[in-house]
Amino acid sequence: MSALFTTGRAFLSRAAKSAAFSRSLSGLPTYENIIVEKRGKNDSVGLIQLNRPKALNALCDALFDDVNDALDKLSEDKGVGCLVITGNEKAFAAGADIKEMQNKTFVDCASGNFLGHWGRVSKNRKPIIAAVNGFALGGGCELAMMCDIIYAGENAHFGQPEILLGTIPGAGGTQRLPRYVGKSLAMEMVLTGNRINAQTALSAGLVSKIFPTGRLVDEAIKTAETISQNSQLIVALAKESVNKAYETTLAEGNEFEKKIFHATFATADRKEGMTAFVEKRKADFKNN
Ligand SMILES: C[C@@H](CO)C(=O)SCCNC(=O)CCNC(=O)[C@H](O)C(C)(C)COP(=O)(O)OP(=O)(O)OC[C@H]1O[C@@H](n2cnc3c(N)ncnc32)[C@H](O)[C@@H]1OP(=O)(O)O
């Protein structure tokens, strides 16, 4: 396990931030609001831990800038095949930072495209697993849904309580949630602000597995490690194909899938995978 990025950035204007990330002794960036490590076999898993525990990991602008920067760095890292985003045992994230947005005006939001920079999570080509313990509320629930797989700890709670603040979800809560849990439950959550627990989230389809709180992150890393052992090139294509199912008709999606399937036959990794099967050995993928 190698700790890549720790804490220690002073307050700066947003524009200045990306240029001013301080560097650790290893030459890698350090962050104020997240801890980033490489974990798993051959350091093949990038682990991002949201780290504003006093504010229950409320997603202030600076935190999301840190997340985006870490995602960029880990995506460029050829040794990393899958990412995990987690919080702590009390909170994955309690939503957008209410204190930071309390005095914003419509003009501030519209002209600055408020929350626009959150969308980069779902555009990442590497798979991302959200490991959710505790509260995943508002933007926290939305961040989990931007990931590709959601694992929940037994104490997890998901909700979109924006209605209680006199607003609505602004990062996909009214769009992704109905697709995952169906219209009725999503509508109830969005209109009442009520939360659902891990068990309900599992039966409704929002999460794929539940683990004891203390084991959650290790289990997410284990799955991420398994994904990392496959060809990164083919994993990215498979992710793109599954995501198409949410963005297009069934017929168009099937057509897209067939083209991508055919395209895998132009890769060395497809040849290696099938040859390894026939030769009864483990495939040695080179990501090309
Ligand atoms: C716009 C969308 C994005 O599309 C949003 O995300 S809006 C935000 C939606 N989220 C919420 O409305 C949740 C707000 N938080 C809570 O309801 C509660 O904090 C709680 C998660 C249910 C936990 O309650 P608990 O009593 O255990 O803890 P505290 O309320 O005392 O909170 C501890 C500490 O954290 C600060 N904090 C919590 N959530 C936020 C937040 N979203 N933004 C900013 N700060 C938050 C809270 O103020 C406390 O800090 P203190 O004031 O004591 O310094």
mmCIF file of C-alpha atoms in Angstrom, residues 8-259:
data_model
loop_
_atom_site.group_PDB
_atom_site.id
_atom_site.type_symbol
_atom_site.label_atom_id
_atom_site.label_comp_id
_atom_site.label_asym_id
_atom_site.label_seq_id
_atom_site.Cartn_x
_atom_site.Cartn_y
_atom_site.Cartn_z
ATOM 1 C CA GLY A 8 -2.056 20.301 3.429
ATOM 2 C CA ARG A 9 -3.334 22.847 0.941
ATOM 3 C CA ALA A 10 -3.974 26.409 2.049
ATOM 4 C CA PHE A 11 -7.077 28.340 0.977
ATOM 5 C CA LEU A 12 -6.823 29.590 -2.606
ATOM 6 C CA SER A 13 -9.200 30.956 -5.202
ATOM 7 C CA ARG A 14 -10.699 28.192 -7.386
ATOM 8 C CA ALA A 15 -8.920 29.446 -10.463
ATOM 9 C CA ALA A 16 -5.576 29.252 -8.720
ATOM 10 C CA LYS A 17 -6.101 25.859 -7.153
ATOM 11 C CA SER A 18 -5.264 23.401 -9.875
ATOM 12 C CA ALA A 19 -2.003 25.135 -10.623
ATOM 13 C CA ALA A 20 -1.128 25.350 -6.982
ATOM 14 C CA PHE A 21 -1.488 21.785 -5.733
ATOM 15 C CA SER A 22 1.455 21.269 -3.481
ATOM 16 C CA ARG A 23 3.654 18.278 -4.167
ATOM 17 C CA SER A 24 4.569 15.456 -1.781
ATOM 18 C CA LEU A 25 8.153 14.199 -1.530
ATOM 19 C CA SER A 26 7.290 11.550 -4.147
ATOM 20 C CA GLY A 27 6.383 14.324 -6.594
ATOM 21 C CA LEU A 28 2.667 13.574 -6.362
ATOM 22 C CA PRO A 29 -0.018 16.109 -5.374
ATOM 23 C CA THR A 30 -1.328 16.562 -1.857
ATOM 24 C CA TYR A 31 -4.957 17.451 -1.132
ATOM 25 C CA GLU A 32 -6.814 19.249 1.615
ATOM 26 C CA ASN A 33 -10.156 17.414 1.472
ATOM 27 C CA ILE A 34 -9.398 13.881 0.331
ATOM 28 C CA ILE A 35 -6.883 11.124 0.999
ATOM 29 C CA VAL A 36 -5.720 9.166 -2.018
ATOM 30 C CA GLU A 37 -3.881 5.870 -1.926
ATOM 31 C CA LYS A 38 -3.035 3.028 -4.273
ATOM 32 C CA ARG A 39 -4.179 -0.326 -2.898
ATOM 33 C CA GLY A 40 -4.546 -3.962 -3.911
ATOM 34 C CA LYS A 41 -2.254 -6.289 -5.836
ATOM 35 C CA ASN A 42 0.423 -4.309 -7.714
ATOM 36 C CA ASP A 43 -1.158 -1.076 -6.448
ATOM 37 C CA SER A 44 -3.788 -1.562 -9.141
ATOM 38 C CA VAL A 45 -6.651 0.130 -7.257
ATOM 39 C CA GLY A 46 -6.944 3.882 -6.718
ATOM 40 C CA LEU A 47 -8.705 4.652 -3.429
ATOM 41 C CA ILE A 48 -10.148 8.128 -2.865
ATOM 42 C CA GLN A 49 -11.406 8.805 0.661
ATOM 43 C CA LEU A 50 -13.481 11.941 1.180
ATOM 44 C CA ASN A 51 -11.998 13.594 4.240
ATOM 45 C CA ARG A 52 -14.029 16.432 5.776
ATOM 46 C CA PRO A 53 -15.259 14.415 8.766
ATOM 47 C CA LYS A 54 -16.368 17.444 10.838
ATOM 48 C CA ALA A 55 -18.782 18.458 8.083
ATOM 49 C CA LEU A 56 -19.837 14.840 7.347
ATOM 50 C CA ASN A 57 -17.922 15.106 4.047
ATOM 51 C CA ALA A 58 -20.182 17.886 2.758
ATOM 52 C CA LEU A 59 -19.187 18.396 -0.860
ATOM 53 C CA CYS A 60 -17.748 21.898 -0.975
ATOM 54 C CA ASP A 61 -16.298 23.180 -4.251
ATOM 55 C CA ALA A 62 -12.735 22.627 -3.072
ATOM 56 C CA LEU A 63 -13.461 18.994 -2.217
ATOM 57 C CA PHE A 64 -14.874 18.323 -5.657
ATOM 58 C CA ASP A 65 -11.890 20.038 -7.292
ATOM 59 C CA ASP A 66 -9.671 17.663 -5.314
ATOM 60 C CA VAL A 67 -11.737 14.649 -6.410
ATOM 61 C CA ASN A 68 -11.591 15.700 -10.060
ATOM 62 C CA ASP A 69 -7.852 16.251 -9.908
ATOM 63 C CA ALA A 70 -7.261 12.884 -8.226
ATOM 64 C CA LEU A 71 -9.473 11.168 -10.809
ATOM 65 C CA ASP A 72 -7.407 12.763 -13.578
ATOM 66 C CA LYS A 73 -4.149 11.612 -12.010
ATOM 67 C CA LEU A 74 -5.377 8.071 -11.340
ATOM 68 C CA SER A 75 -6.872 7.815 -14.821
ATOM 69 C CA GLU A 76 -3.511 8.704 -16.346
ATOM 70 C CA ASP A 77 -1.814 6.030 -14.214
ATOM 71 C CA LYS A 78 -1.490 2.950 -16.434
ATOM 72 C CA GLY A 79 -0.975 0.685 -13.412
ATOM 73 C CA VAL A 80 -4.385 1.539 -11.969
ATOM 74 C CA GLY A 81 -7.314 -0.379 -13.426
ATOM 75 C CA CYS A 82 -10.210 0.553 -11.148
ATOM 76 C CA LEU A 83 -11.079 3.236 -8.583
ATOM 77 C CA VAL A 84 -12.941 3.216 -5.274
ATOM 78 C CA ILE A 85 -14.521 6.303 -3.692
ATOM 79 C CA THR A 86 -15.466 6.126 -0.020
ATOM 80 C CA GLY A 87 -16.076 8.339 3.009
ATOM 81 C CA ASN A 88 -15.928 7.313 6.658
ATOM 82 C CA GLU A 89 -18.139 5.118 8.837
ATOM 83 C CA LYS A 90 -20.545 7.964 9.700
ATOM 84 C CA ALA A 91 -20.877 9.567 6.293
ATOM 85 C CA PHE A 92 -20.102 8.868 2.678
ATOM 86 C CA ALA A 93 -21.179 12.475 2.076
ATOM 87 C CA ALA A 94 -24.010 14.566 3.519
ATOM 88 C CA GLY A 95 -24.564 16.418 0.254
ATOM 89 C CA ALA A 96 -23.525 19.701 -1.271
ATOM 90 C CA ASP A 97 -22.116 22.127 1.295
ATOM 91 C CA ILE A 98 -25.189 24.012 2.505
ATOM 92 C CA LYS A 99 -23.141 26.696 4.259
ATOM 93 C CA GLU A 100 -21.205 27.387 1.056
ATOM 94 C CA MET A 101 -24.327 27.678 -1.126
ATOM 95 C CA GLN A 102 -26.628 29.342 1.413
ATOM 96 C CA ASN A 103 -26.173 32.867 0.012
ATOM 97 C CA LYS A 104 -25.817 32.077 -3.667
ATOM 98 C CA THR A 105 -28.168 33.815 -6.102
ATOM 99 C CA PHE A 106 -29.710 32.448 -9.287
ATOM 100 C CA VAL A 107 -27.216 34.510 -11.259
ATOM 101 C CA ASP A 108 -24.292 33.011 -9.292
ATOM 102 C CA CYS A 109 -25.587 29.506 -10.007
ATOM 103 C CA ALA A 110 -26.410 30.023 -13.663
ATOM 104 C CA SER A 111 -23.368 32.069 -14.635
ATOM 105 C CA GLY A 112 -20.950 29.821 -12.725
ATOM 106 C CA ASN A 113 -22.696 26.582 -13.826
ATOM 107 C CA PHE A 114 -22.960 25.586 -10.144
ATOM 108 C CA LEU A 115 -22.295 21.837 -9.634
ATOM 109 C CA GLY A 116 -21.333 21.523 -13.319
ATOM 110 C CA HIS A 117 -17.854 20.305 -12.406
ATOM 111 C CA TRP A 118 -19.331 17.318 -10.512
ATOM 112 C CA GLY A 119 -20.260 15.636 -13.792
ATOM 113 C CA ARG A 120 -16.691 14.619 -14.548
ATOM 114 C CA VAL A 121 -16.990 11.627 -12.199
ATOM 115 C CA SER A 122 -19.443 9.850 -14.464
ATOM 116 C CA LYS A 123 -17.358 10.588 -17.551
ATOM 117 C CA ASN A 124 -14.281 8.773 -16.250
ATOM 118 C CA ARG A 125 -13.288 5.861 -18.493
ATOM 119 C CA LYS A 126 -12.060 3.669 -15.628
ATOM 120 C CA PRO A 127 -14.704 1.921 -13.532
ATOM 121 C CA ILE A 128 -15.457 3.521 -10.164
ATOM 122 C CA ILE A 129 -16.938 1.723 -7.155
ATOM 123 C CA ALA A 130 -18.691 3.773 -4.461
ATOM 124 C CA ALA A 131 -18.244 2.195 -1.016
ATOM 125 C CA VAL A 132 -20.978 3.842 1.055
ATOM 126 C CA ASN A 133 -21.083 3.752 4.836
ATOM 127 C CA GLY A 134 -23.381 6.086 6.783
ATOM 128 C CA PHE A 135 -25.141 9.045 5.173
ATOM 129 C CA ALA A 136 -25.253 9.381 1.387
ATOM 130 C CA LEU A 137 -27.614 12.319 1.149
ATOM 131 C CA GLY A 138 -28.338 14.823 -1.604
ATOM 132 C CA GLY A 139 -25.122 15.247 -3.544
ATOM 133 C CA GLY A 140 -23.692 12.295 -1.596
ATOM 134 C CA CYS A 141 -26.361 10.005 -3.037
ATOM 135 C CA GLU A 142 -25.809 11.600 -6.444
ATOM 136 C CA LEU A 143 -22.039 11.066 -6.226
ATOM 137 C CA ALA A 144 -22.614 7.379 -5.417
ATOM 138 C CA MET A 145 -24.955 7.109 -8.411
ATOM 139 C CA MET A 146 -22.322 8.702 -10.701
ATOM 140 C CA CYS A 147 -20.125 5.699 -9.908
ATOM 141 C CA ASP A 148 -20.474 2.391 -11.765
ATOM 142 C CA ILE A 149 -21.045 0.029 -8.841
ATOM 143 C CA ILE A 150 -22.416 0.902 -5.396
ATOM 144 C CA TYR A 151 -21.568 -1.261 -2.377
ATOM 145 C CA ALA A 152 -23.246 -0.332 0.907
ATOM 146 C CA GLY A 153 -22.243 -0.861 4.504
ATOM 147 C CA GLU A 154 -24.998 -2.156 6.789
ATOM 148 C CA ASN A 155 -25.368 1.332 8.293
ATOM 149 C CA ALA A 156 -25.770 3.154 4.969
ATOM 150 C CA HIS A 157 -28.659 5.572 4.391
ATOM 151 C CA PHE A 158 -29.495 7.082 1.026
ATOM 152 C CA GLY A 159 -31.700 10.112 0.470
ATOM 153 C CA GLN A 160 -32.423 13.190 -1.614
ATOM 154 C CA PRO A 161 -33.525 15.648 1.110
ATOM 155 C CA GLU A 162 -33.152 18.832 -0.982
ATOM 156 C CA ILE A 163 -36.918 19.426 -0.768
ATOM 157 C CA LEU A 164 -36.454 20.143 2.951
ATOM 158 C CA LEU A 165 -34.088 22.977 1.974
ATOM 159 C CA GLY A 166 -36.539 24.424 -0.515
ATOM 160 C CA THR A 167 -34.666 23.191 -3.566
ATOM 161 C CA ILE A 168 -34.303 20.093 -5.725
ATOM 162 C CA PRO A 169 -31.367 17.773 -6.522
ATOM 163 C CA GLY A 170 -28.919 19.434 -8.899
ATOM 164 C CA ALA A 171 -26.536 16.651 -9.865
ATOM 165 C CA GLY A 172 -28.755 13.946 -11.303
ATOM 166 C CA GLY A 173 -30.860 12.925 -8.312
ATOM 167 C CA THR A 174 -34.166 13.277 -10.148
ATOM 168 C CA GLN A 175 -32.732 11.559 -13.236
ATOM 169 C CA ARG A 176 -30.604 8.644 -12.074
ATOM 170 C CA LEU A 177 -32.612 7.667 -8.985
ATOM 171 C CA PRO A 178 -35.841 6.730 -10.859
ATOM 172 C CA ARG A 179 -33.773 4.670 -13.301
ATOM 173 C CA TYR A 180 -32.220 2.737 -10.422
ATOM 174 C CA VAL A 181 -35.058 2.352 -7.911
ATOM 175 C CA GLY A 182 -38.121 2.969 -10.086
ATOM 176 C CA LYS A 183 -40.385 6.001 -10.270
ATOM 177 C CA SER A 184 -42.538 5.388 -7.197
ATOM 178 C CA LEU A 185 -39.737 5.070 -4.639
ATOM 179 C CA ALA A 186 -37.685 7.831 -6.275
ATOM 180 C CA MET A 187 -40.670 10.162 -6.283
ATOM 181 C CA GLU A 188 -41.386 9.413 -2.613
ATOM 182 C CA MET A 189 -37.734 10.047 -1.654
ATOM 183 C CA VAL A 190 -37.481 13.297 -3.625
ATOM 184 C CA LEU A 191 -40.860 14.692 -2.490
ATOM 185 C CA THR A 192 -40.631 13.760 1.210
ATOM 186 C CA GLY A 193 -36.877 13.904 1.785
ATOM 187 C CA ASN A 194 -37.145 10.503 3.518
ATOM 188 C CA ARG A 195 -34.119 8.224 3.501
ATOM 189 C CA ILE A 196 -33.890 4.544 2.650
ATOM 190 C CA ASN A 197 -31.583 2.112 4.455
ATOM 191 C CA ALA A 198 -29.094 -0.298 2.922
ATOM 192 C CA GLN A 199 -31.546 -3.214 2.836
ATOM 193 C CA THR A 200 -34.184 -1.188 0.968
ATOM 194 C CA ALA A 201 -31.516 0.146 -1.381
ATOM 195 C CA LEU A 202 -30.484 -3.443 -2.102
ATOM 196 C CA SER A 203 -33.983 -4.709 -2.797
ATOM 197 C CA ALA A 204 -34.857 -1.648 -4.870
ATOM 198 C CA GLY A 205 -31.694 -2.059 -6.951
ATOM 199 C CA LEU A 206 -29.681 1.039 -5.982
ATOM 200 C CA VAL A 207 -26.806 -1.014 -4.546
ATOM 201 C CA SER A 208 -25.462 -4.367 -5.663
ATOM 202 C CA LYS A 209 -24.172 -5.709 -2.325
ATOM 203 C CA ILE A 210 -24.232 -4.999 1.407
ATOM 204 C CA PHE A 211 -21.307 -5.700 3.743
ATOM 205 C CA PRO A 212 -20.637 -5.227 7.463
ATOM 206 C CA THR A 213 -19.536 -1.630 7.945
ATOM 207 C CA GLY A 214 -15.946 -2.472 8.873
ATOM 208 C CA ARG A 215 -15.428 -4.781 5.892
ATOM 209 C CA LEU A 216 -16.968 -2.587 3.222
ATOM 210 C CA VAL A 217 -13.885 -0.830 1.867
ATOM 211 C CA ASP A 218 -11.804 -4.023 1.756
ATOM 212 C CA GLU A 219 -14.579 -5.762 -0.170
ATOM 213 C CA ALA A 220 -14.809 -2.882 -2.637
ATOM 214 C CA ILE A 221 -11.034 -3.003 -3.098
ATOM 215 C CA LYS A 222 -11.220 -6.771 -3.677
ATOM 216 C CA THR A 223 -13.741 -6.291 -6.489
ATOM 217 C CA ALA A 224 -11.713 -3.399 -7.905
ATOM 218 C CA GLU A 225 -8.629 -5.635 -7.869
ATOM 219 C CA THR A 226 -10.508 -8.327 -9.803
ATOM 220 C CA ILE A 227 -11.585 -5.753 -12.406
ATOM 221 C CA SER A 228 -8.006 -4.431 -12.611
ATOM 222 C CA GLN A 229 -6.729 -7.866 -13.598
ATOM 223 C CA ASN A 230 -8.754 -7.718 -16.812
ATOM 224 C CA SER A 231 -7.738 -5.760 -19.878
ATOM 225 C CA GLN A 232 -8.193 -2.062 -19.123
ATOM 226 C CA LEU A 233 -8.979 -1.457 -22.769
ATOM 227 C CA ILE A 234 -11.775 -4.033 -22.855
ATOM 228 C CA VAL A 235 -13.061 -2.997 -19.410
ATOM 229 C CA ALA A 236 -13.462 0.579 -20.672
ATOM 230 C CA LEU A 237 -15.395 -0.669 -23.720
ATOM 231 C CA ALA A 238 -17.606 -2.900 -21.557
ATOM 232 C CA LYS A 239 -18.348 0.021 -19.213
ATOM 233 C CA GLU A 240 -19.254 2.232 -22.160
ATOM 234 C CA SER A 241 -21.556 -0.440 -23.518
ATOM 235 C CA VAL A 242 -23.422 -0.981 -20.223
ATOM 236 C CA ASN A 243 -23.814 2.787 -19.833
ATOM 237 C CA LYS A 244 -25.376 2.968 -23.298
ATOM 238 C CA ALA A 245 -28.294 0.959 -21.912
ATOM 239 C CA TYR A 246 -29.265 4.035 -19.878
ATOM 240 C CA GLU A 247 -28.941 6.517 -22.705
ATOM 241 C CA THR A 248 -30.506 4.954 -25.764
ATOM 242 C CA THR A 249 -33.197 2.615 -27.058
ATOM 243 C CA LEU A 250 -32.776 -1.159 -26.727
ATOM 244 C CA ALA A 251 -32.337 -1.570 -30.485
ATOM 245 C CA GLU A 252 -29.691 1.183 -30.682
ATOM 246 C CA GLY A 253 -27.960 -0.185 -27.599
ATOM 247 C CA ASN A 254 -27.789 -3.690 -29.061
ATOM 248 C CA GLU A 255 -26.399 -2.269 -32.296
ATOM 249 C CA PHE A 256 -23.744 -0.334 -30.348
ATOM 250 C CA GLU A 257 -22.835 -3.425 -28.336
ATOM 251 C CA LYS A 258 -22.437 -5.559 -31.500
ATOM 252 C CA LYS A 259 -20.076 -2.976 -33.050
#
